[in-house]
Short mmCIF file of C-alpha atoms and ligand atoms in Angstrom, two decimals:
data_model
loop_
_atom_site.label_atom_id
_atom_site.label_comp_id
_atom_site.label_asym_id
_atom_site.label_seq_id
_atom_site.Cartn_x
_atom_site.Cartn_y
_atom_site.Cartn_z
CA VAL O 165 176.34 -19.79 -47.97
CA ALA O 166 175.81 -16.35 -49.43
CA VAL O 167 174.74 -15.27 -52.92
CA ALA O 168 175.87 -12.43 -55.18
CA LEU O 169 174.10 -11.01 -58.22
CA VAL O 170 176.64 -9.12 -60.30
CA HIS O 171 175.88 -6.22 -62.68
CA HIS O 172 179.53 -5.56 -63.56
CA PRO O 173 181.70 -6.96 -65.07
CA VAL O 174 179.26 -8.92 -67.25
CA ARG O 175 179.10 -9.58 -70.99
CA ASN O 176 176.67 -8.20 -73.54
CA ARG O 177 175.42 -9.99 -76.67
CA GLN O 178 178.65 -9.08 -78.49
CA GLY O 179 180.81 -10.45 -75.69
CA GLU O 180 181.92 -6.99 -74.56
CA VAL O 181 182.29 -6.25 -70.84
CA VAL O 182 179.46 -3.96 -69.73
CA THR O 183 177.43 -2.84 -66.73
CA THR O 184 173.75 -3.86 -66.65
CA SER O 185 170.84 -2.13 -64.96
CA VAL O 186 169.26 -3.55 -61.83
CA THR O 187 165.96 -5.32 -62.51
CA ASN O 188 163.28 -4.83 -59.87
CA LEU O 189 162.08 -8.41 -60.26
CA ASP O 190 165.59 -9.73 -59.51
CA VAL O 191 165.70 -7.79 -56.24
CA HIS O 192 162.47 -9.31 -54.92
CA ASP O 193 162.87 -12.81 -56.33
CA PHE O 194 166.51 -13.21 -55.30
CA ALA O 195 165.65 -12.01 -51.79
CA ARG O 196 162.76 -14.47 -51.46
CA ILE O 197 164.62 -17.44 -52.91
CA CYS O 198 167.70 -16.78 -50.75
CA ARG O 199 165.53 -16.47 -47.63
CA THR O 200 163.78 -19.74 -48.50
CA TYR O 201 167.07 -21.66 -48.61
CA GLY O 202 168.77 -19.76 -45.79
CA ALA O 203 171.41 -18.24 -48.07
CA ALA O 204 172.56 -14.92 -46.62
CA PRO O 205 173.42 -12.23 -47.27
CA PHE O 206 172.16 -11.75 -50.79
CA TYR O 207 174.70 -9.28 -52.19
CA LEU O 208 173.38 -7.11 -54.98
CA ALA O 209 176.49 -5.68 -56.64
CA THR O 210 176.35 -2.66 -58.92
CA PRO O 211 178.93 0.10 -59.45
CA ILE O 212 176.15 2.60 -60.20
CA GLU O 213 175.50 4.59 -57.04
CA ALA O 214 172.02 5.71 -58.13
CA GLN O 215 171.02 2.07 -58.59
CA ARG O 216 172.37 1.13 -55.15
CA ASP O 217 170.33 4.00 -53.70
CA MET O 218 167.25 2.76 -55.59
CA VAL O 219 167.58 -0.74 -54.14
CA ARG O 220 168.13 0.63 -50.65
CA SER O 221 164.99 2.74 -51.03
CA ILE O 222 162.96 -0.33 -52.11
CA VAL O 223 164.24 -2.20 -49.05
CA SER O 224 163.59 0.67 -46.66
CA ARG O 225 160.06 1.15 -48.01
CA TRP O 226 159.31 -2.47 -47.13
CA GLU O 227 161.08 -2.16 -43.75
CA ALA O 228 158.70 0.62 -42.86
CA GLY O 229 155.68 -1.08 -44.39
CA PRO O 230 153.18 -3.69 -43.21
CA ASP O 231 154.26 -7.11 -42.04
CA HIS O 232 154.69 -9.31 -45.10
CA PRO O 233 156.98 -12.25 -45.99
CA ARG O 234 158.59 -9.96 -48.56
CA ARG O 235 159.77 -7.67 -45.76
CA GLU O 236 161.56 -10.54 -44.02
CA ALA O 237 163.14 -11.62 -47.29
CA LEU O 238 164.33 -8.13 -48.25
CA ALA O 239 166.05 -7.79 -44.87
CA GLY O 240 168.69 -10.22 -46.19
CA ILE O 241 169.89 -7.89 -48.95
CA ALA O 242 173.32 -6.26 -48.75
CA VAL O 243 173.90 -3.65 -51.45
CA VAL O 244 177.54 -3.38 -52.54
CA ALA O 245 179.49 -1.72 -55.35
CA SER O 246 181.38 -4.78 -56.58
CA LEU O 247 182.00 -8.48 -56.21
CA PRO O 248 185.31 -7.85 -54.35
CA ASP O 249 183.33 -5.68 -51.90
CA ALA O 250 180.91 -8.58 -51.35
CA VAL O 251 183.82 -10.97 -50.72
CA ALA O 252 185.38 -8.52 -48.26
CA ASP O 253 182.10 -7.99 -46.42
CA LEU O 254 181.44 -11.72 -46.13
CA ALA O 255 185.03 -12.34 -45.00
CA ALA O 256 184.56 -9.75 -42.23
CA ARG O 257 181.30 -11.41 -41.16
CA VAL O 258 182.64 -14.98 -41.01
CA GLY O 259 186.29 -14.33 -40.14
CA ALA O 260 187.85 -15.89 -43.26
CA ARG O 261 187.82 -15.35 -46.99
CA PRO O 262 184.87 -17.23 -48.53
CA ASP O 263 185.26 -19.51 -51.53
CA VAL O 264 183.88 -17.80 -54.63
CA ILE O 265 181.77 -20.23 -56.68
CA VAL O 266 180.61 -18.94 -60.06
CA THR O 267 177.68 -20.08 -62.19
CA GLY O 268 177.01 -19.89 -65.91
CA ALA O 269 175.09 -21.62 -68.68
CA ASN O 270 178.29 -22.25 -70.66
CA LEU O 271 180.57 -23.53 -67.90
CA ARG O 272 181.83 -26.93 -69.03
CA ASP O 273 185.59 -27.29 -68.53
CA GLY O 274 187.17 -27.59 -65.12
CA VAL O 275 183.83 -27.46 -63.37
CA SER O 276 182.78 -28.80 -59.98
CA THR O 277 179.69 -30.97 -59.91
CA PHE O 278 176.64 -30.07 -57.88
CA ALA O 279 177.19 -33.22 -55.83
CA ALA O 280 180.79 -32.27 -54.99
CA VAL O 281 179.95 -28.68 -54.02
CA ARG O 282 176.92 -29.84 -52.02
CA ALA O 283 179.12 -32.32 -50.12
CA SER O 284 181.79 -29.67 -49.46
CA LEU O 285 179.17 -27.35 -48.00
CA ALA O 286 177.67 -30.08 -45.85
CA ASP O 287 180.94 -31.43 -44.43
CA GLY O 288 182.28 -28.01 -43.47
CA SER O 289 185.34 -28.19 -45.72
CA ARG O 290 184.49 -24.72 -47.00
CA HIS O 291 184.55 -22.05 -44.30
CA ALA O 292 182.01 -20.01 -46.26
CA ALA O 293 180.90 -19.87 -49.86
CA LEU O 294 179.73 -17.03 -52.07
CA VAL O 295 177.70 -18.35 -55.02
CA VAL O 296 177.83 -15.81 -57.85
CA PHE O 297 175.26 -15.17 -60.60
CA GLY O 298 175.53 -12.95 -63.64
CA THR O 299 173.24 -10.59 -65.49
CA GLY O 300 173.30 -9.54 -69.15
CA TRP O 301 174.90 -12.41 -71.09
CA GLY O 302 176.69 -13.74 -68.06
CA LEU O 303 179.73 -13.10 -65.88
CA ALA O 304 182.85 -11.73 -67.54
CA ARG O 305 185.72 -14.14 -68.11
CA GLU O 306 187.87 -12.32 -65.54
CA VAL O 307 185.32 -13.30 -62.88
CA THR O 308 184.91 -16.94 -63.90
CA ASP O 309 188.68 -17.40 -64.35
CA ALA O 310 189.47 -15.99 -60.89
CA ALA O 311 186.85 -18.05 -59.03
CA ASP O 312 187.73 -20.77 -56.54
CA ALA O 313 185.19 -23.08 -58.18
CA ARG O 314 183.06 -23.07 -61.32
CA LEU O 315 179.77 -24.86 -60.82
CA GLU O 316 178.68 -27.17 -63.61
CA ALA O 317 175.93 -25.68 -65.77
CA ILE O 318 172.33 -26.74 -65.23
CA ASP O 319 171.63 -28.81 -68.31
CA ALA O 320 168.47 -30.83 -68.88
CA GLY O 321 169.88 -32.30 -72.09
CA THR O 322 167.47 -30.55 -74.46
CA GLY O 323 170.13 -28.50 -76.24
CA PHE O 324 168.90 -25.27 -74.60
CA ASN O 325 169.90 -24.20 -71.09
CA HIS O 326 169.81 -20.39 -71.01
CA LEU O 327 167.71 -19.93 -67.90
CA PRO O 328 166.39 -16.71 -66.43
CA VAL O 329 168.79 -15.85 -63.63
CA ARG O 330 166.03 -16.13 -61.02
CA ALA O 331 165.21 -19.68 -62.13
CA ALA O 332 168.90 -20.58 -62.15
CA LEU O 333 169.22 -19.31 -58.57
CA ALA O 334 166.32 -21.45 -57.37
CA ILE O 335 167.63 -24.58 -59.07
CA VAL O 336 171.20 -24.04 -57.84
CA LEU O 337 170.19 -23.41 -54.23
CA ASP O 338 167.82 -26.36 -54.23
CA ARG O 339 170.57 -28.64 -55.55
CA LEU O 340 173.16 -27.31 -53.08
CA LEU O 341 171.05 -26.73 -49.98
CA GLY O 342 167.63 -28.32 -50.53
CA PRO O 343 166.42 -31.59 -48.98
CA GLY O 344 167.90 -33.60 -51.86
CA LEU O 345 165.59 -35.83 -53.83
CA TYR O 346 168.26 -37.18 -56.13
C1 SAM A 442 173.20 -14.41 -68.34
S1 SAM A 442 172.01 -14.07 -67.08
C2 SAM A 442 170.51 -13.79 -67.96
C3 SAM A 442 169.95 -12.51 -67.54
C4 SAM A 442 168.61 -12.31 -68.14
N1 SAM A 442 168.39 -10.92 -68.30
C5 SAM A 442 167.59 -13.02 -67.29
O1 SAM A 442 167.24 -12.59 -66.20
O2 SAM A 442 167.18 -14.08 -67.68
C6 SAM A 442 171.75 -15.60 -66.53
C7 SAM A 442 172.59 -15.99 -65.33
O3 SAM A 442 171.83 -17.03 -64.75
C8 SAM A 442 172.67 -18.10 -64.45
N2 SAM A 442 172.34 -19.18 -65.38
C9 SAM A 442 171.53 -19.15 -66.48
N3 SAM A 442 171.44 -20.36 -67.04
C10 SAM A 442 172.22 -21.18 -66.31
C11 SAM A 442 172.55 -22.58 -66.39
N4 SAM A 442 172.05 -23.36 -67.35
N5 SAM A 442 173.38 -23.09 -65.46
C12 SAM A 442 173.88 -22.31 -64.46
N6 SAM A 442 173.60 -21.00 -64.34
C13 SAM A 442 172.79 -20.44 -65.25
C14 SAM A 442 174.09 -17.59 -64.55
O4 SAM A 442 174.44 -16.99 -63.32
C15 SAM A 442 173.97 -16.54 -65.61
O5 SAM A 442 175.00 -15.58 -65.53
#
């Protein structure tokens, strides 16, 4: 199981398709959460070359720095220009096209449950999976429509479920790959 954090194409508040800036906190927290659950690589996808260079320089600074759990976590990052590039890279690593599984706070129709996706990962019926997270106001429709599976939204039934993307990642990976307390 690999993870992608997408900065384009995503929506803004008005629903327009935009490119967001990379957030430093996302880089570190995604890397640590992915390492914790054994999800790899963590693809950080941005079309902005200067931002890809910035992330690579953060990673290389830690590579050269003192031993620290953060260094081990950051080693799992793969910086790419786009989601299709992440899919192609993962396909080359595992020898088959991965299933693209998208997430979103508003996904309701035609969704796969956490239980079903967890079972499909455990029984080997998916060769590989790329679980995709959005930035801004979420993944553009063209991404969610083209996905192999749309994961049901995390919803605690309070009428509000717009989680920070880092929290959503932790909850999703724990439900899909964690020890399973439910
Ligand atoms: C739209 S971004 C929000 C970005 C914002 N700047 C931040 O970091 O909080 C949130 C992303 O987190 C994930 N997410 C948020 N709430 C979710 C929920 N209830 N269920 C599933 N995924 C969710 C989705 O990947 C979504 O695209």
